[in-house]
Every structure is written in structure tokens, then in C-alpha cells.
PDB file of C-alpha atoms and ligand atoms in Angstrom:
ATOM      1  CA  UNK A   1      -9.860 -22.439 -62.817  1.00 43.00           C
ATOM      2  CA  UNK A   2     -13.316 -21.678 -64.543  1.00 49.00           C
ATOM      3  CA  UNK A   3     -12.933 -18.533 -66.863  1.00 51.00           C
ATOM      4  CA  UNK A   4     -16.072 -17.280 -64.580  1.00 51.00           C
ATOM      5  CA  UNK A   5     -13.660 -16.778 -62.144  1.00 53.00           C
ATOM      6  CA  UNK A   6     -11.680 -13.450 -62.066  1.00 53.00           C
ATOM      7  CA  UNK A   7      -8.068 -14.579 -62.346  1.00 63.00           C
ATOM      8  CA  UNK A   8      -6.645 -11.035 -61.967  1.00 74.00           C
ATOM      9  CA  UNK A   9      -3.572  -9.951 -60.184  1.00 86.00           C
ATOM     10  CA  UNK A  10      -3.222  -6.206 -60.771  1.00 94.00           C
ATOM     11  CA  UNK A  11       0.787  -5.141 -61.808  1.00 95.00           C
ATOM     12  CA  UNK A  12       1.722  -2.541 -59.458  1.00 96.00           C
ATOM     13  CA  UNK A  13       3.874  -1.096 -62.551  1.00 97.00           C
ATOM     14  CA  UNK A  14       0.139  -0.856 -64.015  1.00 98.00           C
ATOM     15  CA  UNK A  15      -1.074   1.035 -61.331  1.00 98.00           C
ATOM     16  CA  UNK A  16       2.398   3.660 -61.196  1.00 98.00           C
ATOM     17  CA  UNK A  17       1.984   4.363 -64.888  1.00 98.00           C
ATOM     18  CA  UNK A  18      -2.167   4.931 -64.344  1.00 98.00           C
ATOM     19  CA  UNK A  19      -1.383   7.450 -61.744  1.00 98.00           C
ATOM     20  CA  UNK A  20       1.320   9.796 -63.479  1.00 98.00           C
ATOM     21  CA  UNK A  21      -0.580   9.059 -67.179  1.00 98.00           C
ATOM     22  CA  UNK A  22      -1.390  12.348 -68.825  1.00 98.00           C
ATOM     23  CA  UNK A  23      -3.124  11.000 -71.376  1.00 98.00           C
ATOM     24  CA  UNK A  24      -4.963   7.720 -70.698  1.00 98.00           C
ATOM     25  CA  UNK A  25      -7.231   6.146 -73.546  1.00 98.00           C
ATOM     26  CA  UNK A  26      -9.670   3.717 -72.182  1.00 99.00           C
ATOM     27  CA  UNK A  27     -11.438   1.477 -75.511  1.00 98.00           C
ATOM     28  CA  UNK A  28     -14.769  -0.589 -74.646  1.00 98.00           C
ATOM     29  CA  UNK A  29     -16.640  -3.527 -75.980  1.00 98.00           C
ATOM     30  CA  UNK A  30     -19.904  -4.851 -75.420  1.00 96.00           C
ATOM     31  CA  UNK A  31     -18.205  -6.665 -72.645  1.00 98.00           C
ATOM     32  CA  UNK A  32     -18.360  -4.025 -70.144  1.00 98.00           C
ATOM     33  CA  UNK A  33     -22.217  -3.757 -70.557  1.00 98.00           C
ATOM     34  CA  UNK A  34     -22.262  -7.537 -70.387  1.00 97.00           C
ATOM     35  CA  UNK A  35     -22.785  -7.050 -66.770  1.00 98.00           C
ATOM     36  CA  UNK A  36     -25.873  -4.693 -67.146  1.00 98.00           C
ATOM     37  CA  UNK A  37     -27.954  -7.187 -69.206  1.00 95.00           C
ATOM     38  CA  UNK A  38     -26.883  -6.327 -72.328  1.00 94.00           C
ATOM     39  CA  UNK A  39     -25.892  -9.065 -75.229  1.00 90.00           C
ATOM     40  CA  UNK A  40     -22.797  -9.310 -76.286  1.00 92.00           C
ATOM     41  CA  UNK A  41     -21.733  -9.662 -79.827  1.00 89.00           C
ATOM     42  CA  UNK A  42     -19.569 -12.998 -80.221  1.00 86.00           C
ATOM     43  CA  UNK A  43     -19.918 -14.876 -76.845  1.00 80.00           C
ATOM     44  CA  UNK A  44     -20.878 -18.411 -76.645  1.00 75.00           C
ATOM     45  CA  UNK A  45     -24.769 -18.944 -77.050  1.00 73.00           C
ATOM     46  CA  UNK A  46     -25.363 -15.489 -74.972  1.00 75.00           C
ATOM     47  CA  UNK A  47     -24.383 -13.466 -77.890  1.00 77.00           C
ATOM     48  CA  UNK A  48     -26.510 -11.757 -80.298  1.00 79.00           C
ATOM     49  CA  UNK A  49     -24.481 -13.173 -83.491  1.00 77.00           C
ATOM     50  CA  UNK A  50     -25.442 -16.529 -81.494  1.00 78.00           C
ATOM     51  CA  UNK A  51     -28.786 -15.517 -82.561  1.00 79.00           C
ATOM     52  CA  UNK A  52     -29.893 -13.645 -85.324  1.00 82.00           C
ATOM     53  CA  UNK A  53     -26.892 -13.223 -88.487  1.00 83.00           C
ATOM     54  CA  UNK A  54     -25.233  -9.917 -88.550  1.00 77.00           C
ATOM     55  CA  UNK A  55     -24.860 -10.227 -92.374  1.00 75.00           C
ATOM     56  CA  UNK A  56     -28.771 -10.171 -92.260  1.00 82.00           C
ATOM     57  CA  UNK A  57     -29.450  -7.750 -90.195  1.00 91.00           C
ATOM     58  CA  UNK A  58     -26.481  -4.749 -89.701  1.00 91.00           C
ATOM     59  CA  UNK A  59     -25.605  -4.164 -93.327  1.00 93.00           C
ATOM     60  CA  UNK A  60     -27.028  -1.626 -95.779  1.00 94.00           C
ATOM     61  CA  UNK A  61     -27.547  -4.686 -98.044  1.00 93.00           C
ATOM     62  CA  UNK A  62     -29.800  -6.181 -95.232  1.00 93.00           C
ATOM     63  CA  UNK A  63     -31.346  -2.813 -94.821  1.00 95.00           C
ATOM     64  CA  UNK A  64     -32.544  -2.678 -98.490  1.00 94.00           C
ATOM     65  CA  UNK A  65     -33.814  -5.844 -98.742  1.00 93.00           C
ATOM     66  CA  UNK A  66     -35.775  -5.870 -95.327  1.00 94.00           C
ATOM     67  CA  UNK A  67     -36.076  -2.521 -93.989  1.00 96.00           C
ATOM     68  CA  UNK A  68     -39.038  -3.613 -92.092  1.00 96.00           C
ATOM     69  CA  UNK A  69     -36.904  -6.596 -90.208  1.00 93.00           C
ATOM     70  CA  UNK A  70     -33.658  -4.852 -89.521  1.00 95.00           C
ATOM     71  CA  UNK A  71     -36.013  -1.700 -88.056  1.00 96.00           C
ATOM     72  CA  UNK A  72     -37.648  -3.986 -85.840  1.00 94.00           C
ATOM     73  CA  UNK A  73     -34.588  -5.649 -84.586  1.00 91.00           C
ATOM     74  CA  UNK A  74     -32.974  -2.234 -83.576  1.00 94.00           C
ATOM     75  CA  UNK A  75     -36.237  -1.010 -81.990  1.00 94.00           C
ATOM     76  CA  UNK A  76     -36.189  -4.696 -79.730  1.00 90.00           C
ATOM     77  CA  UNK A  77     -32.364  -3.553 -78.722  1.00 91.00           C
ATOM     78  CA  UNK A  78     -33.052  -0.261 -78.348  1.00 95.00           C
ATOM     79  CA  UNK A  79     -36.248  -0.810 -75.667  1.00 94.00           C
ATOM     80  CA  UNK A  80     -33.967  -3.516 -73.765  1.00 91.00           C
ATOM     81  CA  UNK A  81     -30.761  -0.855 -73.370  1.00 94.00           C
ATOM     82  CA  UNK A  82     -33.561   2.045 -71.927  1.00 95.00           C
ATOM     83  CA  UNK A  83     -34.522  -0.843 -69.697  1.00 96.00           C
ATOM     84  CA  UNK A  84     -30.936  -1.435 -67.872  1.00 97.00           C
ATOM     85  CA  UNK A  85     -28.438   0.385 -66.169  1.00 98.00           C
ATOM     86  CA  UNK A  86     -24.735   1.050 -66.311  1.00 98.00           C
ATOM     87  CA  UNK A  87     -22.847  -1.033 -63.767  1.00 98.00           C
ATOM     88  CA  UNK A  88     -19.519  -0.941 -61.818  1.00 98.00           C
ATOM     89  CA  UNK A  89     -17.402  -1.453 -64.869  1.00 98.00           C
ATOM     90  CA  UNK A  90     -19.611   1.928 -66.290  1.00 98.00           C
ATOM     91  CA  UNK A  91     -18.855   3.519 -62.811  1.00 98.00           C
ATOM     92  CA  UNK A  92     -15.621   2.911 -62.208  1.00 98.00           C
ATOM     93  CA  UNK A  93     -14.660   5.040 -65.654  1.00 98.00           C
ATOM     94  CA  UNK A  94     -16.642   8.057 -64.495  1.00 98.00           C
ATOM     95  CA  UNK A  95     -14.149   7.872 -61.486  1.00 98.00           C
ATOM     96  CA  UNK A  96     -11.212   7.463 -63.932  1.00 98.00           C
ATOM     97  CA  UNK A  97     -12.269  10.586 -65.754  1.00 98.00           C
ATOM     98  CA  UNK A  98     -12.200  12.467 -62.020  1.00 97.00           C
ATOM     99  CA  UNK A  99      -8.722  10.816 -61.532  1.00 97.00           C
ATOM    100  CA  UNK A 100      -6.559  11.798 -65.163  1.00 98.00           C
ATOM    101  CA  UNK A 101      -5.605  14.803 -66.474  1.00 98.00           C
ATOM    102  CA  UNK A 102      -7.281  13.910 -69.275  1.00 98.00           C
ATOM    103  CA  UNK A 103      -9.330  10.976 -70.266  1.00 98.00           C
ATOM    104  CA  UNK A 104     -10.498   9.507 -73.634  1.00 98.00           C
ATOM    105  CA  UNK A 105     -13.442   6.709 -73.907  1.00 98.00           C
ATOM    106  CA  UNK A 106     -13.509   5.237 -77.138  1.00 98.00           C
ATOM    107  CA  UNK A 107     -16.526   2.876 -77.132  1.00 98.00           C
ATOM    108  CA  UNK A 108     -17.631   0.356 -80.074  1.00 98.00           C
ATOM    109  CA  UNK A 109     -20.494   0.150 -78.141  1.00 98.00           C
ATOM    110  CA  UNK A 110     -23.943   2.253 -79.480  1.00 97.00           C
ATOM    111  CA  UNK A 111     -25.956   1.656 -76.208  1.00 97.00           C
ATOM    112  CA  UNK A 112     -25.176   4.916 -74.614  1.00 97.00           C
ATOM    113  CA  UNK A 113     -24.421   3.261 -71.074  1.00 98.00           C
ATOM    114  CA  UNK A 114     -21.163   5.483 -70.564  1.00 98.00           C
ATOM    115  CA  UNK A 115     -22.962   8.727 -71.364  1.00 98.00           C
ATOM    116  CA  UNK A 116     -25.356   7.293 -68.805  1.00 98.00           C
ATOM    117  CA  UNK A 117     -22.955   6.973 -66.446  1.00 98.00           C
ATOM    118  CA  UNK A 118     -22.131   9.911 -66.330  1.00 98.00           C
ATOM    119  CA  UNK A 119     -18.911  10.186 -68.328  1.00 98.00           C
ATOM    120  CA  UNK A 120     -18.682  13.231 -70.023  1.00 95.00           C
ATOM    121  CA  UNK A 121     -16.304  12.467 -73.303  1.00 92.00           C
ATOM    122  CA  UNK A 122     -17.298   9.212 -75.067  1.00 98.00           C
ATOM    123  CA  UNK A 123     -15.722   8.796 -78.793  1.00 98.00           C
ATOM    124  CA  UNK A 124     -18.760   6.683 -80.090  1.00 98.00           C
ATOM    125  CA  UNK A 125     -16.973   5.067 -83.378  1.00 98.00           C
ATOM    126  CA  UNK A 126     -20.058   3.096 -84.061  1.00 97.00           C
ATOM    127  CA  UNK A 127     -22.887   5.519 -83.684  1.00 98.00           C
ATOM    128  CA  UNK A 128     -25.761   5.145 -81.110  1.00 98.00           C
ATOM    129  CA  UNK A 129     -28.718   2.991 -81.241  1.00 96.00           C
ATOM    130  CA  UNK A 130     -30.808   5.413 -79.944  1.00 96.00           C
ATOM    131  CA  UNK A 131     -29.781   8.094 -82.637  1.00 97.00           C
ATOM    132  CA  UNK A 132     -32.479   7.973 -85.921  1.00 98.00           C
ATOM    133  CA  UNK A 133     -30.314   9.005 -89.166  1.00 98.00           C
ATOM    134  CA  UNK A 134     -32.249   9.221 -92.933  1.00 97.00           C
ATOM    135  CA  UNK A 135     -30.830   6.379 -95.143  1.00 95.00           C
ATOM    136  CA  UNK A 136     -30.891   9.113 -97.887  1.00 94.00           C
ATOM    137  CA  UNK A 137     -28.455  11.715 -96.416  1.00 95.00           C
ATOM    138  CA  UNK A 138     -27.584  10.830 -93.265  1.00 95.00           C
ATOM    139  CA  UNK A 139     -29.063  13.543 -91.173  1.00 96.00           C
ATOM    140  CA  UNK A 140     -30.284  13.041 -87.912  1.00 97.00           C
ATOM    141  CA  UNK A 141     -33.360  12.699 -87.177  1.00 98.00           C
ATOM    142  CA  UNK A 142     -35.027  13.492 -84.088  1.00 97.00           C
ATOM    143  CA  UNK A 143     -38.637  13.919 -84.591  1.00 96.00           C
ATOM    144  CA  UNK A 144     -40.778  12.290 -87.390  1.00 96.00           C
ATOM    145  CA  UNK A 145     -44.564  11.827 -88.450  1.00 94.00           C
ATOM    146  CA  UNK A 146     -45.729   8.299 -87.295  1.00 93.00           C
ATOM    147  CA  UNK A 147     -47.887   7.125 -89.948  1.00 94.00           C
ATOM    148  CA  UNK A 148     -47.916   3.239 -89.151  1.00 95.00           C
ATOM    149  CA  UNK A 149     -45.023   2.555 -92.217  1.00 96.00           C
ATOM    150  CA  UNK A 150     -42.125   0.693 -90.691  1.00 97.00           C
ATOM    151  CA  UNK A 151     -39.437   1.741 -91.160  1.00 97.00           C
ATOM    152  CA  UNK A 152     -40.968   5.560 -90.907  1.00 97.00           C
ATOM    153  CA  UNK A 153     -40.157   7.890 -93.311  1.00 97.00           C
ATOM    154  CA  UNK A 154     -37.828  10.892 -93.656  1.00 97.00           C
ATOM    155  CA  UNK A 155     -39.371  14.155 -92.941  1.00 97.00           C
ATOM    156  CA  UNK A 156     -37.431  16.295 -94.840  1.00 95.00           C
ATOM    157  CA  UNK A 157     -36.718  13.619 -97.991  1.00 96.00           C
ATOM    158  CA  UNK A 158     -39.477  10.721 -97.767  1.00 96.00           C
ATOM    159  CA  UNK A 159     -36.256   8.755 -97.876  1.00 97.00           C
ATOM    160  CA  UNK A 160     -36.561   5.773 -95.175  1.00 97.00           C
ATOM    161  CA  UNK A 161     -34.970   5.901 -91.804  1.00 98.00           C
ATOM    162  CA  UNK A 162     -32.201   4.010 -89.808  1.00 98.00           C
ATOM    163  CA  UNK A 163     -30.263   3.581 -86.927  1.00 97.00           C
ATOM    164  CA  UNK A 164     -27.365   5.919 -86.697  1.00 98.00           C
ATOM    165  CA  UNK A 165     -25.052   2.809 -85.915  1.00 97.00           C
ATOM    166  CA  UNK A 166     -22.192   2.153 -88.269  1.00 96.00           C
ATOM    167  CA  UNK A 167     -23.409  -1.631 -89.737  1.00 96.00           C
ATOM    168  CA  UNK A 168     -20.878  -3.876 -91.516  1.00 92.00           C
ATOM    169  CA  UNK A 169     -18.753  -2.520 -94.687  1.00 90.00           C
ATOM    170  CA  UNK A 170     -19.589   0.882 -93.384  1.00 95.00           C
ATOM    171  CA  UNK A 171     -17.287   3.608 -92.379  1.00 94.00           C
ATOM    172  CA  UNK A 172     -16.725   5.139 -88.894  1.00 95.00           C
ATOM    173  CA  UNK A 173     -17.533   8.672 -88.639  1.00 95.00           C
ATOM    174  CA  UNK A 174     -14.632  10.621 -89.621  1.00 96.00           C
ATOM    175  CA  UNK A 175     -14.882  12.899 -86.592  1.00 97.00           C
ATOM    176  CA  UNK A 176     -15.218   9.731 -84.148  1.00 98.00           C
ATOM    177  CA  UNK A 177     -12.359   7.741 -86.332  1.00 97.00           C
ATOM    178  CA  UNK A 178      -9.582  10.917 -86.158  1.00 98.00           C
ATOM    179  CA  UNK A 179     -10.390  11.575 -82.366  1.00 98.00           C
ATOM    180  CA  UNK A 180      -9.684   7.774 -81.800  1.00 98.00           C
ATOM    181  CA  UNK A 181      -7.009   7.558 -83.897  1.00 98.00           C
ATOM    182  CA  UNK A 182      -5.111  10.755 -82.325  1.00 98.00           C
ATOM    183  CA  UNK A 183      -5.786   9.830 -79.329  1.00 98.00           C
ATOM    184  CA  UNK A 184      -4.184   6.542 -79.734  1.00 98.00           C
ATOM    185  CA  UNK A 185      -1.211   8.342 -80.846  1.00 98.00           C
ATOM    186  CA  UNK A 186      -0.545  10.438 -77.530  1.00 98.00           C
ATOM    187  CA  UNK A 187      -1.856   8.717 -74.733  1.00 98.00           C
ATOM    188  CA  UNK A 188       0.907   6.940 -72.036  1.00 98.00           C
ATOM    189  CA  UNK A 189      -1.897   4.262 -71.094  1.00 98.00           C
ATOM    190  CA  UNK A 190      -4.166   2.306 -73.082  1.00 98.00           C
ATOM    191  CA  UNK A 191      -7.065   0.103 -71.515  1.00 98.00           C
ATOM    192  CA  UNK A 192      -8.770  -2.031 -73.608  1.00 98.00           C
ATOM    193  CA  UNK A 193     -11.373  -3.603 -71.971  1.00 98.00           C
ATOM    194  CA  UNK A 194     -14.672  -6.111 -73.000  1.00 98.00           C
ATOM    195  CA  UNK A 195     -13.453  -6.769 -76.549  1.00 98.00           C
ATOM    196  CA  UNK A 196     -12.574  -9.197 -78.231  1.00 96.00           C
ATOM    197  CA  UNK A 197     -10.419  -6.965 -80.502  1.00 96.00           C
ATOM    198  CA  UNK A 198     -11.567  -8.919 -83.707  1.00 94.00           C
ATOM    199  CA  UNK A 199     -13.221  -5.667 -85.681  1.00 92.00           C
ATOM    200  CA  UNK A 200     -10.731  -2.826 -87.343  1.00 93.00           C
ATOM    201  CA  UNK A 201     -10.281  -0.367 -87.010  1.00 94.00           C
ATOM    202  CA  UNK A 202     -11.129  -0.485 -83.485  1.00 96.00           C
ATOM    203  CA  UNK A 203      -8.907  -3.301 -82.694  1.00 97.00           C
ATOM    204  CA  UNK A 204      -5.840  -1.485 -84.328  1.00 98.00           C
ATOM    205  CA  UNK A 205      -5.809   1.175 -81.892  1.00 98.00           C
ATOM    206  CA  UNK A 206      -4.178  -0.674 -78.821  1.00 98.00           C
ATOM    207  CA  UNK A 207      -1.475  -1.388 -80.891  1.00 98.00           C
ATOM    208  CA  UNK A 208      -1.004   2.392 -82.055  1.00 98.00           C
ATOM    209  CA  UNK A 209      -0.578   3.448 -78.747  1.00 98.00           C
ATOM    210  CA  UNK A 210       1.780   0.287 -77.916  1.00 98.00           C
ATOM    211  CA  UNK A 211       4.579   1.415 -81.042  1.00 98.00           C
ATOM    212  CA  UNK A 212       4.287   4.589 -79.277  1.00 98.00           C
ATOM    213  CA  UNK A 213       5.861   3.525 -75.886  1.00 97.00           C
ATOM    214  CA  UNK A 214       2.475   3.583 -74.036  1.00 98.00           C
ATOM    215  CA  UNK A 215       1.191   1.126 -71.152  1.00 98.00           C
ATOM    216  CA  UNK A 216      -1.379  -0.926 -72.824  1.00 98.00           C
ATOM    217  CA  UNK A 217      -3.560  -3.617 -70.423  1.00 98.00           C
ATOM    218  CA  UNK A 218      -6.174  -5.811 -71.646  1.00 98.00           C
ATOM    219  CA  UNK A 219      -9.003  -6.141 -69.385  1.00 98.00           C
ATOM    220  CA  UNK A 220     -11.403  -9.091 -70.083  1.00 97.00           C
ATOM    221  CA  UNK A 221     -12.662 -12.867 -69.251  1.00 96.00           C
ATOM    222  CA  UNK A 222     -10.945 -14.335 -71.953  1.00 95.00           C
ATOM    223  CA  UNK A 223      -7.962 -13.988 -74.341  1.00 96.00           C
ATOM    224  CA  UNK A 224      -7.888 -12.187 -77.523  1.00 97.00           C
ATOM    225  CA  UNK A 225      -5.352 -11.145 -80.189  1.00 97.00           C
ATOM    226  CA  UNK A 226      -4.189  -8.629 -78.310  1.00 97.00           C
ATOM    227  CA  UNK A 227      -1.815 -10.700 -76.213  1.00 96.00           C
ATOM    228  CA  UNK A 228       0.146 -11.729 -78.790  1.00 92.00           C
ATOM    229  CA  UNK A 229       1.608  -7.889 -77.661  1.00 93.00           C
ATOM    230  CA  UNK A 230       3.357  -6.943 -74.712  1.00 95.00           C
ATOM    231  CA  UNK A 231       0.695  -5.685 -72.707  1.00 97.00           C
ATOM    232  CA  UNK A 232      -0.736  -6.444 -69.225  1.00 97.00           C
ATOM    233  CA  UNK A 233      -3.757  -8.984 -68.809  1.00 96.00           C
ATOM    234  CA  UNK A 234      -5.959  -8.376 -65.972  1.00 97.00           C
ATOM    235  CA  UNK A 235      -8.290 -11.585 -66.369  1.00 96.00           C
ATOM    236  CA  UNK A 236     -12.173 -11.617 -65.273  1.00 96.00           C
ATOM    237  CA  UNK A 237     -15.390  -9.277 -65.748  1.00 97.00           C
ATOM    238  CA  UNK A 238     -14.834  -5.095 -66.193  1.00 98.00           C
ATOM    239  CA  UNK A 239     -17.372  -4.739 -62.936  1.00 98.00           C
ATOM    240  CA  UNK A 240     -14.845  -6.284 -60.652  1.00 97.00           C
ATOM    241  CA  UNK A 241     -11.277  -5.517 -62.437  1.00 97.00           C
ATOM    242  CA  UNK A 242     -12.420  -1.646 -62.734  1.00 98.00           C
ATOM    243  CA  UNK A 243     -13.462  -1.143 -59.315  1.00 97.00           C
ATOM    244  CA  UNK A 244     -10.079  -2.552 -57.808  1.00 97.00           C
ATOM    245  CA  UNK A 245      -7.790  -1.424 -60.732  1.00 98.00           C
ATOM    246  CA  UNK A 246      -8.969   2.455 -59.145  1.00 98.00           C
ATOM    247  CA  UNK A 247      -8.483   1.021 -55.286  1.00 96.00           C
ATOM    248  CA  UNK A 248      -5.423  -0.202 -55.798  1.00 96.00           C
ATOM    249  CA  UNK A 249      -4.073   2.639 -58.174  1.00 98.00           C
ATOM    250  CA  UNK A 250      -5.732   5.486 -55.997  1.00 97.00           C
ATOM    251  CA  UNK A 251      -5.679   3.642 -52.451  1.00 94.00           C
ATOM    252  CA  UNK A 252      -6.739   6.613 -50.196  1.00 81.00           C
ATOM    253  CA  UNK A 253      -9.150   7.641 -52.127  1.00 68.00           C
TER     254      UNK A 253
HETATM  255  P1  OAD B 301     -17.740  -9.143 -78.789  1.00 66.63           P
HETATM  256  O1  OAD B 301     -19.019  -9.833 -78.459  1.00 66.63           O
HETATM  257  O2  OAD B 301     -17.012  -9.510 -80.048  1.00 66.63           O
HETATM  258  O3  OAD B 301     -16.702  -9.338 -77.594  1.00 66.63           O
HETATM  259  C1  OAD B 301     -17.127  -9.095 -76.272  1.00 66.63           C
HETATM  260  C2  OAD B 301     -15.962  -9.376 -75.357  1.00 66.63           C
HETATM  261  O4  OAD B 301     -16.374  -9.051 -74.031  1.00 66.63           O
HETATM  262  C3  OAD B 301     -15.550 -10.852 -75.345  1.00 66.63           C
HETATM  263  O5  OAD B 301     -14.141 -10.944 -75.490  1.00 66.63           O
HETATM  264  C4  OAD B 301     -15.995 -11.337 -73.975  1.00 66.63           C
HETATM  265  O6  OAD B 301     -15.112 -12.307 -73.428  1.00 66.63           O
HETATM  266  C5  OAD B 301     -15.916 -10.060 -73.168  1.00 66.63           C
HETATM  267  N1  OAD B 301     -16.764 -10.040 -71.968  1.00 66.63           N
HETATM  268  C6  OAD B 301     -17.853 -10.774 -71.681  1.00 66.63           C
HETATM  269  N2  OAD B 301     -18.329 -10.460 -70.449  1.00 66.63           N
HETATM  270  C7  OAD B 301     -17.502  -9.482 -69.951  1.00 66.63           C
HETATM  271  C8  OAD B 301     -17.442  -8.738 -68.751  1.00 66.63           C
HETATM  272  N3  OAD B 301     -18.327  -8.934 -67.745  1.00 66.63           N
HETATM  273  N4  OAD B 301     -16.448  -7.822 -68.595  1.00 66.63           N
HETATM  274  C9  OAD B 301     -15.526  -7.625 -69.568  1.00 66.63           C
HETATM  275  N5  OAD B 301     -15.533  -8.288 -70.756  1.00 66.63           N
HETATM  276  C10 OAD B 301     -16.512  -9.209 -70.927  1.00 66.63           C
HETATM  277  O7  OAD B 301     -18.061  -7.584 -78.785  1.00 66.63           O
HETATM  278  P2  OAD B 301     -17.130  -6.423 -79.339  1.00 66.63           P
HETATM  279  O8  OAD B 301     -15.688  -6.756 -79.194  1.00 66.63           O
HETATM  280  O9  OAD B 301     -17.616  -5.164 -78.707  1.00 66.63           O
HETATM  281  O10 OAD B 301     -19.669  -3.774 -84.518  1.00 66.63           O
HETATM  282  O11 OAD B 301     -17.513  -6.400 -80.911  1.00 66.63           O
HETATM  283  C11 OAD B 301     -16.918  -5.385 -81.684  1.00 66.63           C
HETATM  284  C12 OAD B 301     -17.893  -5.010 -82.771  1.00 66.63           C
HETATM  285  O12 OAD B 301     -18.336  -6.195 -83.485  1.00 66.63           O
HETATM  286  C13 OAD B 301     -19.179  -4.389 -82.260  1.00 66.63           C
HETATM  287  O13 OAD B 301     -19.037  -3.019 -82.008  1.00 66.63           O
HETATM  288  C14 OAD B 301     -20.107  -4.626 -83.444  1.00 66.63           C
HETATM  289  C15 OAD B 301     -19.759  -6.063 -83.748  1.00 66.63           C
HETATM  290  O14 OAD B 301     -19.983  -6.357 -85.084  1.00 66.63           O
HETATM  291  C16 OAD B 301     -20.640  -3.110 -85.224  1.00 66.63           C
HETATM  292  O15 OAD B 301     -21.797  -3.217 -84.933  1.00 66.63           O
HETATM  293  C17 OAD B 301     -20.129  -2.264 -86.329  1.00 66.63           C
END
């Protein structure tokens, strides 16, 4: 069968653990804004690293040597993530949030789509595009004097500006990092879903939660390192696995 094809059979074990889980930790990828428009990192041709190189544009290095490039490439992804909407994957993790005691949404992803959505607690471990941070000192920045100079300039510093996104060789926010990490820790089910589980720390976290007993599922198109574990694979896009994952889980609903 074509990997466009959703392959998914959804474990009714799954779907008993979802509905008496405490704690559930949900981690997304770009893949579950794949479905809104918005480029993924590593697939195929469609992906952005397809494109452009990430070493030359989301490191500090690349940053330093062509402010005025990496500035521009951000701004580009920033205008076409205001231009699209969340989507039934987005949707369907709003409704999980109604559904669970308590709910935590670590997302690699900086477009802001699950805030969007409407979910209220979103661990954003690699910052958010449309966040402006001084490459100086890190503050955000909200509001700056546009004088034509790209990248524009600090307000408070003179220092330039930057996306407050984590870029390569970079840490994760401490804040964002613990919450993710503790999270890991106590949480009975762990849904990893649209990544392909190839960038730490992020991609240790599953497995956290899996020495600690809990129900970890793996919810994407294609394989990834992940199932070399003991977890459930629900195979095919986030918009359609979501959705039914809920229906089935919470029937009369
Ligand atoms: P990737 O592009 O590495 O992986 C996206 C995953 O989503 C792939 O496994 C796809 O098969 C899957 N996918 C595609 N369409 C999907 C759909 N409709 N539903 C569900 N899954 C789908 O993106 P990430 O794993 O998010 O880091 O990349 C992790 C990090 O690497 C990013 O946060 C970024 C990048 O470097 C930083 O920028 C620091």
C-alpha cells in the first residue's frame, strides 16, 4: 500500500489507557502542520532542508555571517504560517485537552498553530517564529524603530535582532526543557506524533516516559526510530489518526 494511504488500525488497549490517563503528554512535529500548508523539515523534496541548508540559515554562525539572509528567510516563514490555519490534527488536541485530567503539548514546532487552535498549554521547546528576541541579551522584543536596516536593530542595546527560535547547537529554554522533561517523567500516555524523532532532546522524551511504564504511540506516515521501542504505531497523516483516535476512545461523545 502507498505510504499516502492511512494504514491505521487503532489498539483498543490504546484507547482504555487514553481514557483513564491522568497525565497524558502529547509531543508534535512539523508533521501535524504538514496538513495546513506548512513545510516540513526532512520530507522528501517538500521539505524545507530539501531547499535551503539549515547549517546556513538556523545557526548563530549563519546569523553572524548573513544576518540580512537568515532575517529574510524567517520573515518569508513567518508571513506563510499567518497565512494558514490549524487543521484537524490541531483540532483534535484542543478536544484532548477537554477530555484529560490534565494535558501537556510539547511542540518542536515555532509556528504557533496549537496556540491557534485554541489549546491552552503548549511547551514550545524551540521558541516561536513569530517571537523577535535581541541577539545581544536575549530579551524579547516586541516593538522596534523601523529604520530600513535588515535585520532591525535592538531598541534598548543597538544589538541586532532575531527570531526567538532555538537554531542548531543552541539550547532549549530551560523553563520549556524542565516542563518537558518532567512531564515525560509522570505522564501514563505518551503521543508522539509528526516527527521524525531524529533531533534531542526532543526525541529522548518518548522514551522517558516508556522506562517509566507509560503507553507510548507513535502517530505518523512513516517509520522512525522510535519503533525500535515497544510502542503502538498508528500509520497515516495526524488530521485523520487524531480525529478517530478521540471517536473511538470517547465514542459518545
Ligand atoms: P521533520 O521534517 O524532521 O519530520 C516531520 C515528520 O512528519 C516526518 O516523519 C513525516 O513523515 C511526518 N509527517 C508528514 N506529513 C504528516 C502528517 N500529515 N501527519 C503526521 N505526520 C506527518 O520535522 P521534525 O521532526 O519536527 O529544529 O523536526 C524536528 C526539528 O528538526 C525541528 O523542530 C527543527 C528541525 O531542525 C529546530 O529548528 C531547532
Amino acid at each position: 500500500m502507498s505510504n499516502d494511504q492511512p494504514t491505521f488500525s487503532i489498539p483498543p488497549e490504546l484507547c482504555d489507557v487514553l481514557r483513564s490517563a491522568r497525565h497524558v503528554v502529547v509531543l508534535t512535529g512539523a508533521g501535524i502542520s504538514a496538513e495546513s500548508g506548512v513545510p516540513t523539515f526532512r520530507d522528501g523534496l517538500t521539505g524545507l532542508w530539501a531547499q535551503y541548508n539549515p547549517q546556513e540559515l538556523a545557526t548563530p554562525r549563519a546569523f553572524a555571517r548573513d544576518p540580512k539572509l537568515v532575517w529574510e528567510w524567517y520573515l518569508w516563514r513567518r508571513e506563510l504560517v499567518s497565512k494558514v490555519q490549524p487543521n484537524a490534527g490541531h483540532q483534535a488536541l484542543v478536544e484532548l485537552e477537554r477530555r484529560v485530567p490534565r494535558l501537556t503539548l510539547i511542540t518542536q514546532n515555532v509556528d504557533g498553530l496549537h496556540q491557534r487552535a485554541g489549546n491552552r498549554r503548549v511547551v514550545e521547546i524551540h521558541g516561536n517564529i513569530m517571537r523577535t528576541k535581541c541577539f545581544g541579551e536575549g530579551t524579547v522584543i516586541e516593538r522596534w524603530e523601523e529604520t530600513g536596516e535588515i535585520p532591525p536593530r535592538c531598541p534598548k542595546c543597538g544589538s541586532m535582532l532575531r527570531p526567538d527560535v532555538v537554531w542548531f547547537g543552541e539550547a532549549l529554554p530551560d523553563q520549556a526543557f524542565n516542563e518537558a522533561a518532567l512531564a515525560s517523567l509522570a505522564c501514563n500516555v505518551f503521543l508522539s506524533i509528526g516527527t521524525s524523532g531524529l533531533v534531542e532532546p526532543a526525541a529522548s522524551f518518548p522514551l522517558v516516559a516508556l522506562r517509566r511504564g507509560a503507553r507510548v504511540a507513535l502517530i505518523n506516515p512513516e517509520e522512525t526510530p522510535l519503533l525500535s521501542e515497544n510502542v503502538d504505531f498508528l500509520r497515516g497523516p495526524a488530521g485523520s489518526i487524531l480525529p478517530a483516535l478521540l471517536r473511538e476512545t470517547w465514542p459518545n461523545s
